[in-house]
């Protein structure tokens, strides 16, 4: 029953990136339960949670104007018209196009962490949405974590970012003995926070980075201390 207020808060926020990260987190956690062999045991709970999620979404879409507008706007993602896609992503495409122009000029080391906002107007074309607001506004970041790393730290940064995921997952697979470890839920939370397709907060934003690294710190600390089975045997 605790899922009801939890899902309600996420749906009512109207933040589609939160919906996406919720889906990513649930998929990773279901995969984790499957690896543990628990999925069959909790099948009823899983189906119940999915049912609650679907019912909550339908309920809020039919009663809450903001949620309904978000869902209708999101339908533009399946359009072949770039303007419709831009509207569906809350003008994110207009930001990504400018970001790619920066990458062309600064492909090796980028424009520098948190430098995106300062050079946005220099690269934005005259017909760019953000440049034509009544008060022109330069977005603080590209609103896509993977692209943010590429723009602000270049090829050097994105290679390091991807290598980080590879090393982390490889290390976790070795340290958690078939993923039977209390560290994995913490690791899942950290991976969701650092998800390359996250369109919400900047990777280099202070509290978001702090949250991500603290989650990762706990996961690594638990992995370095041995997995759950080893602790049980020791006891």
Short mmCIF file of C-alpha atoms in Angstrom, two decimals, residues 112-201:
data_model
loop_
_atom_site.label_atom_id
_atom_site.label_comp_id
_atom_site.label_asym_id
_atom_site.label_seq_id
_atom_site.Cartn_x
_atom_site.Cartn_y
_atom_site.Cartn_z
CA UNK A 112 34.49 22.97 -19.46
CA UNK A 113 32.28 21.73 -16.60
CA UNK A 114 29.31 24.06 -16.11
CA UNK A 115 30.51 26.11 -19.08
CA UNK A 116 27.50 25.30 -21.26
CA UNK A 117 25.39 28.18 -19.98
CA UNK A 118 28.07 30.76 -20.73
CA UNK A 119 28.53 29.92 -24.40
CA UNK A 120 24.97 28.88 -25.27
CA UNK A 121 23.96 32.22 -26.80
CA UNK A 122 27.16 32.33 -28.85
CA UNK A 123 26.20 29.08 -30.59
CA UNK A 124 22.40 29.36 -30.68
CA UNK A 125 21.05 30.23 -34.17
CA UNK A 126 18.77 33.23 -34.53
CA UNK A 127 15.64 31.08 -34.77
CA UNK A 128 16.41 29.10 -31.61
CA UNK A 129 13.51 28.92 -29.17
CA UNK A 130 15.53 30.00 -26.14
CA UNK A 131 17.06 32.93 -27.96
CA UNK A 132 13.65 34.24 -29.01
CA UNK A 133 11.98 34.34 -25.62
CA UNK A 134 10.83 37.78 -24.51
CA UNK A 135 13.79 37.64 -22.14
CA UNK A 136 16.37 35.39 -23.85
CA UNK A 137 17.44 32.63 -21.51
CA UNK A 138 20.49 30.39 -21.73
CA UNK A 139 19.75 26.93 -20.28
CA UNK A 140 22.04 25.98 -17.41
CA UNK A 141 22.84 22.56 -18.90
CA UNK A 142 21.96 20.36 -21.92
CA UNK A 143 19.30 18.38 -20.01
CA UNK A 144 20.79 15.05 -21.02
CA UNK A 145 23.52 13.65 -18.78
CA UNK A 146 25.43 11.82 -21.51
CA UNK A 147 25.38 14.87 -23.77
CA UNK A 148 26.34 17.12 -20.87
CA UNK A 149 29.47 15.06 -20.27
CA UNK A 150 30.32 15.14 -23.99
CA UNK A 151 29.75 18.89 -24.36
CA UNK A 152 31.52 19.99 -21.19
CA UNK A 153 34.39 17.47 -21.08
CA UNK A 154 34.60 16.31 -24.71
CA UNK A 155 35.56 12.88 -26.02
CA UNK A 156 38.01 12.53 -23.14
CA UNK A 157 35.18 12.94 -20.64
CA UNK A 158 32.60 10.72 -22.34
CA UNK A 159 35.12 7.89 -22.77
CA UNK A 160 35.95 8.19 -19.08
CA UNK A 161 32.24 8.29 -18.18
CA UNK A 162 31.48 5.11 -20.14
CA UNK A 163 34.62 3.45 -18.77
CA UNK A 164 33.41 4.31 -15.28
CA UNK A 165 30.18 2.38 -15.88
CA UNK A 166 32.09 -0.56 -17.34
CA UNK A 167 34.54 -0.74 -14.43
CA UNK A 168 31.78 -0.28 -11.84
CA UNK A 169 29.51 -2.98 -13.24
CA UNK A 170 32.42 -5.39 -13.80
CA UNK A 171 33.67 -4.84 -10.25
CA UNK A 172 30.17 -5.23 -8.83
CA UNK A 173 29.63 -8.49 -10.71
CA UNK A 174 32.82 -9.92 -9.19
CA UNK A 175 32.28 -8.61 -5.67
CA UNK A 176 28.63 -9.53 -5.18
CA UNK A 177 28.78 -13.26 -6.03
CA UNK A 178 25.94 -13.52 -8.51
CA UNK A 179 24.40 -10.30 -7.20
CA UNK A 180 23.43 -11.88 -3.87
CA UNK A 181 24.42 -8.78 -1.95
CA UNK A 182 22.83 -6.02 0.08
CA UNK A 183 24.94 -3.60 -1.95
CA UNK A 184 23.02 -4.10 -5.19
CA UNK A 185 19.93 -1.98 -4.33
CA UNK A 186 22.27 0.89 -3.46
CA UNK A 187 24.15 0.33 -6.70
CA UNK A 188 20.88 0.38 -8.66
CA UNK A 189 19.94 3.71 -7.06
CA UNK A 190 23.35 5.16 -7.99
CA UNK A 191 23.07 3.91 -11.58
CA UNK A 192 19.61 5.45 -11.92
CA UNK A 193 20.90 8.78 -10.59
CA UNK A 194 23.79 8.69 -13.09
CA UNK A 195 21.67 7.32 -15.96
CA UNK A 196 23.09 8.81 -19.21
CA UNK A 197 19.61 9.58 -20.60
CA UNK A 198 18.50 11.46 -17.50
CA UNK A 199 17.07 14.79 -18.72
CA UNK A 200 16.43 16.43 -15.36
CA UNK A 201 19.30 17.81 -13.29
#
